[in-house]
C-alpha positions as a LaTeX table, in Angstrom:
\begin{tabular}{lrrr}
\hline
Residue & $x$ (\AA) & $y$ (\AA) & $z$ (\AA) \\
\hline
Unk1 & 20.96 & 24.90 & 14.74 \\
Unk2 & 19.78 & 26.30 & 11.41 \\
Unk3 & 23.22 & 25.87 & 9.87 \\
Unk4 & 23.47 & 22.30 & 11.17 \\
Unk5 & 20.13 & 21.44 & 9.59 \\
Unk6 & 21.11 & 23.03 & 6.26 \\
Unk7 & 24.43 & 21.21 & 6.27 \\
Unk8 & 22.78 & 17.87 & 7.03 \\
Unk9 & 20.11 & 18.27 & 4.33 \\
Unk10 & 22.67 & 19.31 & 1.70 \\
Unk11 & 24.80 & 16.31 & 2.52 \\
Unk12 & 21.86 & 13.92 & 2.22 \\
Unk13 & 20.26 & 15.20 & $-0.98$ \\
Unk14 & 23.16 & 16.65 & $-2.96$ \\
Unk15 & 25.29 & 13.54 & $-3.28$ \\
Unk16 & 25.67 & 11.11 & $-6.16$ \\
Unk17 & 23.94 & 8.22 & $-4.40$ \\
Unk18 & 20.80 & 10.17 & $-3.50$ \\
Unk19 & 20.61 & 11.78 & $-6.94$ \\
Unk20 & 20.89 & 8.34 & $-8.53$ \\
Unk21 & 18.13 & 6.99 & $-6.26$ \\
Unk22 & 15.83 & 9.87 & $-7.19$ \\
Unk23 & 16.53 & 9.24 & $-10.89$ \\
Unk24 & 15.53 & 5.62 & $-10.40$ \\
Unk25 & 12.38 & 6.79 & $-8.60$ \\
Unk26 & 11.60 & 9.16 & $-11.47$ \\
Unk27 & 12.00 & 6.33 & $-13.97$ \\
Unk28 & 9.89 & 3.95 & $-11.86$ \\
Unk29 & 7.02 & 6.45 & $-11.80$ \\
Unk30 & 7.21 & 6.71 & $-15.60$ \\
Unk31 & 7.12 & 2.92 & $-15.96$ \\
Unk32 & 4.15 & 2.72 & $-13.58$ \\
Unk33 & 2.08 & 5.31 & $-15.42$ \\
Unk34 & 2.82 & 3.70 & $-18.80$ \\
Unk35 & 2.64 & 0.10 & $-17.62$ \\
Unk36 & $-0.08$ & $-0.76$ & $-20.12$ \\
Unk37 & 2.23 & 0.08 & $-23.03$ \\
Unk38 & 4.98 & $-2.08$ & $-21.53$ \\
Unk39 & 2.56 & $-4.98$ & $-21.10$ \\
Unk40 & 1.37 & $-4.59$ & $-24.70$ \\
Unk41 & 4.98 & $-4.69$ & $-25.97$ \\
Unk42 & 6.41 & $-7.49$ & $-23.84$ \\
Unk43 & 3.45 & $-9.51$ & $-22.47$ \\
Unk44 & 0.41 & $-8.85$ & $-24.68$ \\
Unk45 & $-1.26$ & $-12.08$ & $-23.58$ \\
Unk46 & $-1.89$ & $-10.59$ & $-20.12$ \\
Unk47 & $-4.53$ & $-8.26$ & $-21.56$ \\
Unk48 & $-6.26$ & $-10.87$ & $-23.71$ \\
Unk49 & $-9.90$ & $-11.76$ & $-23.16$ \\
Unk50 & $-10.77$ & $-14.70$ & $-20.92$ \\
Unk51 & $-11.43$ & $-17.76$ & $-23.08$ \\
Unk52 & $-14.62$ & $-19.54$ & $-21.94$ \\
Unk53 & $-15.55$ & $-22.86$ & $-23.56$ \\
Unk54 & $-19.28$ & $-23.52$ & $-23.77$ \\
Unk55 & $-21.04$ & $-26.87$ & $-23.40$ \\
Unk56 & $-24.64$ & $-27.58$ & $-24.58$ \\
Unk57 & $-25.03$ & $-23.98$ & $-25.75$ \\
Unk58 & $-26.49$ & $-23.26$ & $-29.22$ \\
Unk59 & $-24.06$ & $-21.96$ & $-31.84$ \\
Unk60 & $-26.26$ & $-18.92$ & $-32.48$ \\
Unk61 & $-26.12$ & $-17.99$ & $-28.81$ \\
Unk62 & $-22.32$ & $-18.22$ & $-28.76$ \\
Unk63 & $-22.05$ & $-16.11$ & $-31.90$ \\
Unk64 & $-24.29$ & $-13.36$ & $-30.55$ \\
Unk65 & $-22.42$ & $-13.25$ & $-27.25$ \\
Unk66 & $-19.14$ & $-12.77$ & $-29.10$ \\
Unk67 & $-20.65$ & $-9.99$ & $-31.22$ \\
Unk68 & $-21.46$ & $-7.84$ & $-28.18$ \\
Unk69 & $-19.16$ & $-4.88$ & $-27.52$ \\
Unk70 & $-17.16$ & $-6.27$ & $-24.64$ \\
Unk71 & $-13.50$ & $-7.19$ & $-24.27$ \\
Unk72 & $-13.54$ & $-9.35$ & $-21.13$ \\
Unk73 & $-14.67$ & $-12.69$ & $-22.57$ \\
Unk74 & $-14.43$ & $-14.79$ & $-25.71$ \\
Unk75 & $-16.83$ & $-17.75$ & $-25.98$ \\
Unk76 & $-15.76$ & $-20.87$ & $-27.83$ \\
Unk77 & $-18.09$ & $-23.88$ & $-28.25$ \\
Unk78 & $-16.84$ & $-27.41$ & $-27.65$ \\
Unk79 & $-18.33$ & $-30.78$ & $-28.50$ \\
Unk80 & $-16.78$ & $-32.48$ & $-25.50$ \\
Unk81 & $-18.84$ & $-33.62$ & $-22.55$ \\
Unk82 & $-18.96$ & $-31.48$ & $-19.43$ \\
Unk83 & $-16.63$ & $-33.72$ & $-17.42$ \\
Unk84 & $-14.00$ & $-33.87$ & $-20.16$ \\
Unk85 & $-14.24$ & $-30.12$ & $-20.80$ \\
Unk86 & $-13.72$ & $-29.36$ & $-17.09$ \\
Unk87 & $-10.52$ & $-31.41$ & $-17.10$ \\
Unk88 & $-9.12$ & $-29.80$ & $-20.25$ \\
Unk89 & $-10.20$ & $-26.13$ & $-20.10$ \\
Unk90 & $-9.79$ & $-23.48$ & $-17.44$ \\
Unk91 & $-13.32$ & $-22.02$ & $-17.69$ \\
Unk92 & $-16.35$ & $-24.00$ & $-18.90$ \\
Unk93 & $-19.85$ & $-22.49$ & $-19.20$ \\
Unk94 & $-22.62$ & $-25.10$ & $-19.12$ \\
Unk95 & $-26.17$ & $-24.29$ & $-20.24$ \\
Unk96 & $-29.24$ & $-26.34$ & $-19.36$ \\
Unk97 & $-31.80$ & $-23.57$ & $-19.02$ \\
Unk98 & $-29.54$ & $-22.04$ & $-16.39$ \\
Unk99 & $-25.91$ & $-21.00$ & $-16.69$ \\
Unk100 & $-23.20$ & $-22.67$ & $-14.60$ \\
Unk101 & $-19.53$ & $-21.67$ & $-14.77$ \\
Unk102 & $-17.09$ & $-24.47$ & $-13.92$ \\
Unk103 & $-13.47$ & $-23.72$ & $-13.06$ \\
Unk104 & $-10.73$ & $-24.82$ & $-10.70$ \\
Unk105 & $-10.44$ & $-21.43$ & $-9.04$ \\
Unk106 & $-13.19$ & $-18.84$ & $-8.60$ \\
Unk107 & $-13.40$ & $-16.06$ & $-11.15$ \\
Unk108 & $-12.92$ & $-12.54$ & $-9.83$ \\
Unk109 & $-16.11$ & $-10.94$ & $-8.51$ \\
Unk110 & $-15.86$ & $-8.06$ & $-10.97$ \\
Unk111 & $-15.65$ & $-10.50$ & $-13.89$ \\
Unk112 & $-18.59$ & $-12.51$ & $-12.54$ \\
Unk113 & $-20.72$ & $-9.36$ & $-12.46$ \\
Unk114 & $-19.66$ & $-8.51$ & $-16.02$ \\
Unk115 & $-20.49$ & $-12.05$ & $-17.23$ \\
Unk116 & $-23.88$ & $-12.01$ & $-15.52$ \\
Unk117 & $-24.68$ & $-8.64$ & $-17.10$ \\
Unk118 & $-23.68$ & $-9.95$ & $-20.53$ \\
Unk119 & $-25.87$ & $-13.06$ & $-20.23$ \\
Unk120 & $-28.76$ & $-11.01$ & $-18.84$ \\
Unk121 & $-28.51$ & $-8.61$ & $-21.78$ \\
Unk122 & $-28.61$ & $-11.54$ & $-24.20$ \\
Unk123 & $-31.67$ & $-13.04$ & $-22.50$ \\
Unk124 & $-33.60$ & $-9.77$ & $-22.62$ \\
Unk125 & $-32.71$ & $-9.31$ & $-26.28$ \\
Unk126 & $-34.05$ & $-12.78$ & $-27.07$ \\
Unk127 & $-37.32$ & $-12.08$ & $-25.25$ \\
Unk128 & $-37.83$ & $-8.90$ & $-27.27$ \\
Unk129 & $-37.09$ & $-10.73$ & $-30.52$ \\
Unk130 & $-39.60$ & $-13.50$ & $-29.81$ \\
Unk131 & $-42.50$ & $-11.24$ & $-28.93$ \\
Unk132 & $-42.53$ & $-7.45$ & $-28.80$ \\
Unk133 & $-45.57$ & $-7.56$ & $-26.51$ \\
Unk134 & $-43.49$ & $-9.32$ & $-23.89$ \\
Unk135 & $-41.33$ & $-6.22$ & $-23.41$ \\
Unk136 & $-43.53$ & $-5.19$ & $-20.51$ \\
Unk137 & $-42.82$ & $-8.50$ & $-18.82$ \\
Unk138 & $-39.11$ & $-7.72$ & $-18.53$ \\
Unk139 & $-39.74$ & $-5.69$ & $-15.40$ \\
Unk140 & $-41.27$ & $-8.75$ & $-13.72$ \\
Unk141 & $-38.78$ & $-11.32$ & $-14.99$ \\
Unk142 & $-36.58$ & $-13.05$ & $-12.45$ \\
Unk143 & $-33.00$ & $-11.77$ & $-12.58$ \\
Unk144 & $-30.45$ & $-14.12$ & $-14.09$ \\
Unk145 & $-28.19$ & $-15.87$ & $-11.61$ \\
Unk146 & $-24.88$ & $-17.32$ & $-12.73$ \\
Unk147 & $-23.90$ & $-20.36$ & $-10.67$ \\
Unk148 & $-20.18$ & $-20.83$ & $-10.16$ \\
Unk149 & $-18.68$ & $-24.19$ & $-9.20$ \\
Unk150 & $-15.00$ & $-24.48$ & $-8.36$ \\
Unk151 & $-12.83$ & $-27.44$ & $-7.47$ \\
Unk152 & $-10.48$ & $-25.43$ & $-5.23$ \\
Unk153 & $-11.45$ & $-23.58$ & $-2.10$ \\
Unk154 & $-11.98$ & $-19.87$ & $-2.52$ \\
Unk155 & $-9.22$ & $-17.83$ & $-0.95$ \\
Unk156 & $-10.04$ & $-15.34$ & 1.76 \\
Unk157 & $-10.82$ & $-11.85$ & 0.60 \\
Unk158 & $-7.77$ & $-9.63$ & 0.74 \\
Unk159 & $-7.75$ & $-6.29$ & 2.51 \\
Unk160 & $-5.88$ & $-4.75$ & $-0.40$ \\
Unk161 & $-5.71$ & $-1.09$ & 0.41 \\
Unk162 & $-4.95$ & $-1.66$ & 4.10 \\
Unk163 & $-2.20$ & $-4.14$ & 3.26 \\
Unk164 & $-0.57$ & $-1.71$ & 0.83 \\
Unk165 & $-0.72$ & 1.16 & 3.31 \\
Unk166 & 0.72 & $-0.94$ & 6.14 \\
Unk167 & 3.50 & $-2.28$ & 3.92 \\
Unk168 & 4.33 & 1.20 & 2.63 \\
Unk169 & 4.50 & 2.58 & 6.16 \\
Unk170 & 6.72 & $-0.26$ & 7.32 \\
Unk171 & 9.28 & 0.05 & 4.55 \\
Unk172 & 9.35 & 3.82 & 4.94 \\
Unk173 & 10.08 & 3.33 & 8.64 \\
Unk174 & 12.78 & 0.81 & 7.86 \\
Unk175 & 14.31 & 3.11 & 5.29 \\
Unk176 & 14.47 & 6.34 & 7.28 \\
Unk177 & 14.62 & 5.19 & 10.91 \\
Unk178 & 18.38 & 4.59 & 10.99 \\
Unk179 & 19.44 & 7.49 & 8.76 \\
Unk180 & 20.06 & 9.98 & 11.57 \\
Unk181 & 21.53 & 7.35 & 13.87 \\
Unk182 & 24.10 & 6.28 & 11.27 \\
Unk183 & 25.02 & 9.90 & 10.71 \\
Unk184 & 25.73 & 10.38 & 14.41 \\
Unk185 & 27.88 & 7.24 & 14.47 \\
Unk186 & 29.80 & 8.42 & 11.39 \\
Unk187 & 30.47 & 11.85 & 12.87 \\
Unk188 & 31.62 & 10.30 & 16.11 \\
Unk189 & 33.84 & 7.71 & 14.40 \\
Unk190 & 35.53 & 10.37 & 12.25 \\
Unk191 & 35.94 & 12.80 & 15.21 \\
Unk192 & 33.77 & 15.34 & 13.37 \\
Unk193 & 31.36 & 15.42 & 16.29 \\
Unk194 & 34.05 & 16.74 & 18.64 \\
Unk195 & 34.68 & 19.65 & 16.30 \\
Unk196 & 30.97 & 20.45 & 16.03 \\
Unk197 & 30.49 & 20.36 & 19.81 \\
Unk198 & 33.08 & 23.09 & 20.22 \\
Unk199 & 30.60 & 25.50 & 18.59 \\
Unk200 & 27.19 & 24.20 & 19.72 \\
Unk201 & 25.89 & 22.32 & 22.71 \\
Unk202 & 25.13 & 18.60 & 22.61 \\
Unk203 & 21.42 & 19.26 & 23.12 \\
Unk204 & 21.35 & 21.66 & 20.17 \\
Unk205 & 23.11 & 19.04 & 18.06 \\
Unk206 & 20.58 & 16.44 & 19.23 \\
Unk207 & 17.62 & 18.63 & 18.24 \\
Unk208 & 19.17 & 19.52 & 14.88 \\
Unk209 & 19.65 & 15.84 & 14.03 \\
Unk210 & 16.03 & 15.06 & 14.85 \\
Unk211 & 14.69 & 18.00 & 12.85 \\
Unk212 & 16.92 & 17.26 & 9.86 \\
Unk213 & 15.84 & 13.61 & 9.90 \\
Unk214 & 12.18 & 14.61 & 10.03 \\
Unk215 & 12.64 & 17.13 & 7.22 \\
Unk216 & 14.46 & 14.51 & 5.15 \\
Unk217 & 11.38 & 12.29 & 5.28 \\
Unk218 & 9.07 & 15.15 & 4.29 \\
Unk219 & 11.33 & 16.29 & 1.43 \\
Unk220 & 11.75 & 12.76 & 0.09 \\
Unk221 & 7.97 & 12.27 & 0.19 \\
Unk222 & 7.57 & 15.57 & $-1.68$ \\
Unk223 & 10.11 & 14.46 & $-4.31$ \\
Unk224 & 8.38 & 11.11 & $-4.75$ \\
Unk225 & 4.98 & 12.78 & $-4.99$ \\
Unk226 & 6.33 & 15.30 & $-7.50$ \\
Unk227 & 7.68 & 12.54 & $-9.76$ \\
Unk228 & 4.38 & 10.69 & $-9.64$ \\
Unk229 & 2.40 & 13.88 & $-10.30$ \\
Unk230 & 4.64 & 14.82 & $-13.24$ \\
Unk231 & 4.10 & 11.53 & $-15.06$ \\
Unk232 & 0.41 & 11.47 & $-14.15$ \\
Unk233 & $-0.07$ & 14.85 & $-15.84$ \\
Unk234 & 1.78 & 13.61 & $-18.93$ \\
Unk235 & $-0.41$ & 10.50 & $-19.09$ \\
Unk236 & $-3.45$ & 12.70 & $-18.53$ \\
Unk237 & $-2.59$ & 14.74 & $-21.62$ \\
Unk238 & $-2.05$ & 11.62 & $-23.76$ \\
Unk239 & $-5.26$ & 9.63 & $-23.15$ \\
Unk240 & $-6.54$ & 10.69 & $-19.72$ \\
Unk241 & $-5.28$ & 7.39 & $-18.33$ \\
Unk242 & $-7.91$ & 5.33 & $-20.13$ \\
Unk243 & $-5.41$ & 2.72 & $-21.36$ \\
Unk244 & $-3.81$ & 2.33 & $-17.94$ \\
Unk245 & $-7.16$ & 1.91 & $-16.15$ \\
Unk246 & $-8.36$ & $-0.56$ & $-18.78$ \\
Unk247 & $-5.22$ & $-2.65$ & $-18.30$ \\
Unk248 & $-5.63$ & $-2.55$ & $-14.51$ \\
Unk249 & $-9.21$ & $-3.78$ & $-14.85$ \\
Unk250 & $-8.18$ & $-6.57$ & $-17.22$ \\
Unk251 & $-5.56$ & $-7.71$ & $-14.72$ \\
Unk252 & $-8.19$ & $-7.53$ & $-11.94$ \\
Unk253 & $-6.19$ & $-4.96$ & $-9.99$ \\
Unk254 & $-9.08$ & $-2.49$ & $-9.90$ \\
Unk255 & $-12.83$ & $-2.95$ & $-9.64$ \\
Unk256 & $-13.96$ & 0.60 & $-10.42$ \\
Unk257 & $-16.39$ & 1.67 & $-13.10$ \\
Unk258 & $-14.54$ & 4.86 & $-14.03$ \\
Unk259 & $-12.60$ & 4.70 & $-17.31$ \\
Unk260 & $-10.46$ & 7.87 & $-17.15$ \\
Unk261 & $-8.45$ & 9.86 & $-14.63$ \\
Unk262 & $-11.03$ & 12.65 & $-14.81$ \\
Unk263 & $-13.85$ & 10.31 & $-13.83$ \\
Unk264 & $-11.79$ & 8.83 & $-10.98$ \\
Unk265 & $-10.97$ & 12.31 & $-9.68$ \\
Unk266 & $-14.63$ & 13.35 & $-9.88$ \\
Unk267 & $-15.63$ & 10.41 & $-7.66$ \\
Unk268 & $-12.94$ & 10.96 & $-4.99$ \\
Unk269 & $-14.43$ & 12.12 & $-1.73$ \\
Unk270 & $-12.62$ & 15.38 & $-0.92$ \\
Unk271 & $-14.85$ & 16.23 & 2.00 \\
Unk272 & $-13.63$ & 17.67 & 5.27 \\
Unk273 & $-13.88$ & 14.28 & 6.97 \\
Unk274 & $-11.66$ & 12.71 & 4.31 \\
Unk275 & $-9.00$ & 15.40 & 4.76 \\
Unk276 & $-9.09$ & 14.84 & 8.51 \\
Unk277 & $-8.60$ & 11.13 & 7.86 \\
Unk278 & $-5.45$ & 11.81 & 5.81 \\
Unk279 & $-4.11$ & 14.23 & 8.43 \\
Unk280 & $-4.71$ & 11.68 & 11.18 \\
Unk281 & $-2.83$ & 8.96 & 9.29 \\
Unk282 & 0.05 & 11.35 & 8.53 \\
Unk283 & 0.23 & 12.45 & 12.17 \\
Unk284 & 0.62 & 8.96 & 13.60 \\
Unk285 & 3.05 & 7.99 & 10.84 \\
Unk286 & 5.33 & 10.96 & 11.44 \\
Unk287 & 5.01 & 10.71 & 15.23 \\
Unk288 & 6.02 & 7.05 & 15.17 \\
Unk289 & 8.92 & 7.75 & 12.84 \\
Unk290 & 10.17 & 10.58 & 15.03 \\
Unk291 & 9.94 & 8.40 & 18.14 \\
Unk292 & 12.04 & 5.67 & 16.50 \\
Unk293 & 14.60 & 8.22 & 15.35 \\
Unk294 & 14.88 & 9.65 & 18.86 \\
Unk295 & 15.48 & 6.27 & 20.44 \\
Unk296 & 18.04 & 5.26 & 17.82 \\
Unk297 & 19.92 & 8.56 & 18.08 \\
Unk298 & 20.13 & 8.29 & 21.87 \\
Unk299 & 21.44 & 4.73 & 21.75 \\
Unk300 & 23.77 & 5.43 & 18.81 \\
Unk301 & 25.38 & 8.26 & 20.76 \\
Unk302 & 27.19 & 5.58 & 22.79 \\
Unk303 & 28.64 & 3.96 & 19.63 \\
Unk304 & 31.89 & 5.06 & 18.03 \\
Unk305 & 32.30 & 2.55 & 15.16 \\
Unk306 & 30.23 & 1.59 & 12.13 \\
Unk307 & 30.60 & $-2.13$ & 12.91 \\
Unk308 & 29.09 & $-1.74$ & 16.36 \\
Unk309 & 26.21 & 0.33 & 14.95 \\
Unk310 & 25.00 & $-2.60$ & 12.86 \\
Unk311 & 24.90 & $-4.87$ & 15.94 \\
Unk312 & 23.05 & $-2.27$ & 18.00 \\
Unk313 & 20.44 & $-1.46$ & 15.35 \\
Unk314 & 19.67 & $-5.11$ & 14.55 \\
Unk315 & 17.22 & $-5.46$ & 17.48 \\
Unk316 & 15.27 & $-2.45$ & 16.18 \\
Unk317 & 14.89 & $-4.14$ & 12.80 \\
Unk318 & 13.56 & $-7.24$ & 14.53 \\
Unk319 & 11.11 & $-5.16$ & 16.57 \\
Unk320 & 9.84 & $-3.37$ & 13.46 \\
Unk321 & 9.39 & $-6.68$ & 11.66 \\
Unk322 & 7.49 & $-8.08$ & 14.66 \\
Unk323 & 5.21 & $-5.04$ & 14.76 \\
Unk324 & 4.64 & $-5.33$ & 11.01 \\
Unk325 & 3.53 & $-8.97$ & 11.16 \\
Unk326 & 1.48 & $-8.31$ & 14.29 \\
Unk327 & $-0.40$ & $-5.59$ & 12.41 \\
Unk328 & $-1.01$ & $-7.88$ & 9.44 \\
Unk329 & $-2.32$ & $-10.63$ & 11.72 \\
Unk330 & $-4.82$ & $-8.17$ & 13.23 \\
Unk331 & $-5.76$ & $-6.67$ & 9.87 \\
Unk332 & $-9.54$ & $-7.08$ & 10.07 \\
Unk333 & $-12.39$ & $-4.84$ & 11.32 \\
Unk334 & $-13.23$ & $-7.09$ & 14.29 \\
Unk335 & $-9.76$ & $-6.90$ & 15.88 \\
Unk336 & $-9.41$ & $-3.22$ & 15.08 \\
Unk337 & $-12.79$ & $-2.19$ & 16.47 \\
Unk338 & $-13.12$ & $-4.29$ & 19.61 \\
Unk339 & $-10.27$ & $-6.79$ & 19.81 \\
Unk340 & $-6.62$ & $-6.58$ & 20.79 \\
Unk341 & $-5.83$ & $-4.31$ & 17.85 \\
Unk342 & $-8.16$ & $-1.70$ & 19.34 \\
Unk343 & $-6.17$ & $-1.51$ & 22.58 \\
Unk344 & $-2.75$ & $-1.74$ & 20.94 \\
Unk345 & $-3.62$ & 1.21 & 18.68 \\
Unk346 & $-3.35$ & 3.55 & 21.66 \\
Unk347 & 0.23 & 2.59 & 22.53 \\
Unk348 & 2.68 & 5.23 & 21.21 \\
Unk349 & 5.05 & 2.87 & 19.37 \\
Unk350 & 2.35 & 0.59 & 17.94 \\
Unk351 & $-0.04$ & 3.40 & 17.00 \\
Unk352 & 2.11 & 4.28 & 13.98 \\
Unk353 & 0.73 & 1.16 & 12.22 \\
Unk354 & $-2.39$ & 0.22 & 14.18 \\
Unk355 & $-4.12$ & 3.61 & 14.11 \\
Unk356 & $-3.83$ & 4.12 & 10.32 \\
Unk357 & $-5.39$ & 0.65 & 9.88 \\
Unk358 & $-8.25$ & 1.65 & 12.17 \\
Unk359 & $-8.76$ & 4.87 & 10.21 \\
Unk360 & $-9.09$ & 2.88 & 6.97 \\
Unk361 & $-11.26$ & 0.03 & 8.25 \\
Unk362 & $-13.37$ & 1.30 & 11.16 \\
Unk363 & $-14.70$ & 4.51 & 12.65 \\
Unk364 & $-12.36$ & 6.23 & 15.12 \\
Unk365 & $-14.21$ & 8.52 & 17.49 \\
Unk366 & $-12.86$ & 11.92 & 18.52 \\
Unk367 & $-12.09$ & 10.86 & 22.14 \\
Unk368 & $-10.17$ & 7.81 & 20.86 \\
Unk369 & $-8.17$ & 9.95 & 18.47 \\
Unk370 & $-7.40$ & 12.54 & 21.15 \\
Unk371 & $-6.30$ & 9.86 & 23.62 \\
Unk372 & $-3.97$ & 8.17 & 21.12 \\
Unk373 & $-2.60$ & 11.55 & 19.98 \\
Unk374 & $-2.01$ & 12.63 & 23.60 \\
Unk375 & $-0.10$ & 9.44 & 24.39 \\
Unk376 & 1.99 & 9.83 & 21.22 \\
Unk377 & 2.87 & 13.45 & 22.01 \\
Unk378 & 3.54 & 12.60 & 25.67 \\
Unk379 & 5.95 & 9.82 & 24.68 \\
Unk380 & 7.77 & 12.16 & 22.28 \\
Unk381 & 8.05 & 14.81 & 24.98 \\
Unk382 & 9.39 & 12.32 & 27.52 \\
Unk383 & 11.98 & 10.88 & 25.13 \\
Unk384 & 12.99 & 14.39 & 24.05 \\
Unk385 & 13.46 & 15.54 & 27.66 \\
Unk386 & 15.28 & 12.51 & 29.05 \\
Unk387 & 16.89 & 11.49 & 25.77 \\
Unk388 & 18.58 & 14.86 & 25.36 \\
Unk389 & 20.32 & 14.49 & 28.73 \\
Unk390 & 21.42 & 10.93 & 27.94 \\
Unk391 & 22.63 & 12.02 & 24.49 \\
Unk392 & 24.94 & 14.63 & 26.05 \\
Unk393 & 26.64 & 11.87 & 28.00 \\
Unk394 & 26.66 & 9.36 & 25.18 \\
Unk395 & 28.51 & 11.53 & 22.65 \\
Unk396 & 31.46 & 11.70 & 25.05 \\
Unk397 & 31.53 & 7.93 & 25.63 \\
Unk398 & 34.00 & 6.07 & 23.39 \\
Unk399 & 33.92 & 2.73 & 25.21 \\
Unk400 & 31.96 & 1.13 & 22.34 \\
Unk401 & 30.37 & $-1.53$ & 24.54 \\
Unk402 & 27.70 & $-4.02$ & 23.61 \\
Unk403 & 23.95 & $-3.41$ & 23.48 \\
Unk404 & 23.17 & $-4.71$ & 26.98 \\
Unk405 & 26.03 & $-2.75$ & 28.52 \\
Unk406 & 24.82 & 0.40 & 26.79 \\
Unk407 & 21.29 & $-0.09$ & 28.13 \\
Unk408 & 22.65 & $-0.58$ & 31.63 \\
Unk409 & 24.76 & 2.55 & 31.28 \\
Unk410 & 21.74 & 4.53 & 30.14 \\
Unk411 & 19.69 & 3.33 & 33.11 \\
Unk412 & 22.46 & 4.13 & 35.59 \\
Unk413 & 23.29 & 7.58 & 34.21 \\
Unk414 & 19.67 & 8.64 & 33.90 \\
\hline
\end{tabular}
C-alpha cells in the first residue's frame, strides 16, 4: 500500500500540469500581497478620497475640514441648491445646524463613523476656539449625529467571512472530489488496474486510493499556505503590510483599526477555544471530502471509459451545487441556531458545509459537536466497510452501463 500511495502522489505532483498550476498559485499569492501597488499603477483612482460636495456650509469650515490629517474625504463647496446638487453629485453634505449626507446609495458604515468623528473633532475645536472656559462643557455636550438620506434601499448586510469560507469549501470539494475517481477510471481503461491487482488485493488498492486522495488535499493545502506565507513574510519586511491594509480599507474590504500586519497579528485570538474552532472546521471539511471520494471511487469502479465517467459524475456536481446554494440560503444565525440549518448540520454529507457555518456564526455545544462527529465517522466507517466489498466487484466489471444500471447492480450485489 505504501508504494501505491507514493506512486500516486508522485504522479499527481511531479507532472508538468501540476507544476504549472502551482506556479500560477505562487504568482497569484504575490499579486494578492502586492495588490495595492498594482492598483496604484493601473487604477489609481480606486484609492482616491471620496469627493463630498457641501451645501450651505461656510468656506472656512470646508477649508479646515480639508486641512485635517485624513485621506478618506475631500470636501468641495458648491453654490447649487440642495435639490440640484443631489441630482448632479454622488455625495452631498448639507449643513443647517445639523449635518445631513445625501446620496443615492448608503455610504459604508466604516466611512460613516470616520466622517462623524471628523465632524465631531471640528465641532470640539470650534468650541475651544470660541471660549477656553467652555472646555469643561465638552464632556456634557450632546454627541454629533450624522443623518444619512439615500434614494435607494439599503442592501442587506452581507455575511462576508461565512460566504467566503463556504465558497472556498465548495470549490475545494469540486476540485478534489473527482481526482481519485478519475484515476481509477483511467487505470481501468488502460488495463493498468489489472496489472496492479496481480500484486495487491482490490481492498488494498481501494484504501491506497482513498489515502492518496486525502494526502493530496493536505499537501496541496500546505503548498498553497506556503506560497501565501512566503509572500506575506516578504511584504512584512517591506512595509509590514501597511500599504496593503490601507488600500483594503479605502476599498471598504476591511473595517479594522489595525494598520500593520504586526497589529493585526497581536489582535488575533489564539486562545484554546479558537484553536478548537479551527480543528472542528477542518475535521468536518476533511470528513466530508473523504466521504465524497469514497462514494465516487466505489461508483467509478464500475466504469471502464473516460466518456462514461463524465456522465456518471455529473449528478454529483449537481448535488454539490444544490448543497452549496442550500447552505447560502440558510446562511444566517437564526437558521443555523434553531432552524432547518441546525438539524441539517448533523447529517454526514451536509455537515461538511453546515457545521463550519455554525462554528463561525453561532455557539456549538460539546454534545452537538460530538453527535455530528459521531455521525460523520459512522458514515465513513459504513461506506468504507460496504464500499470496499462493492469496489472489489466493480473493478472486474467492464460492462460500462449507465448510472441507473450501476446503482441497481450495486444494490443487488451488496
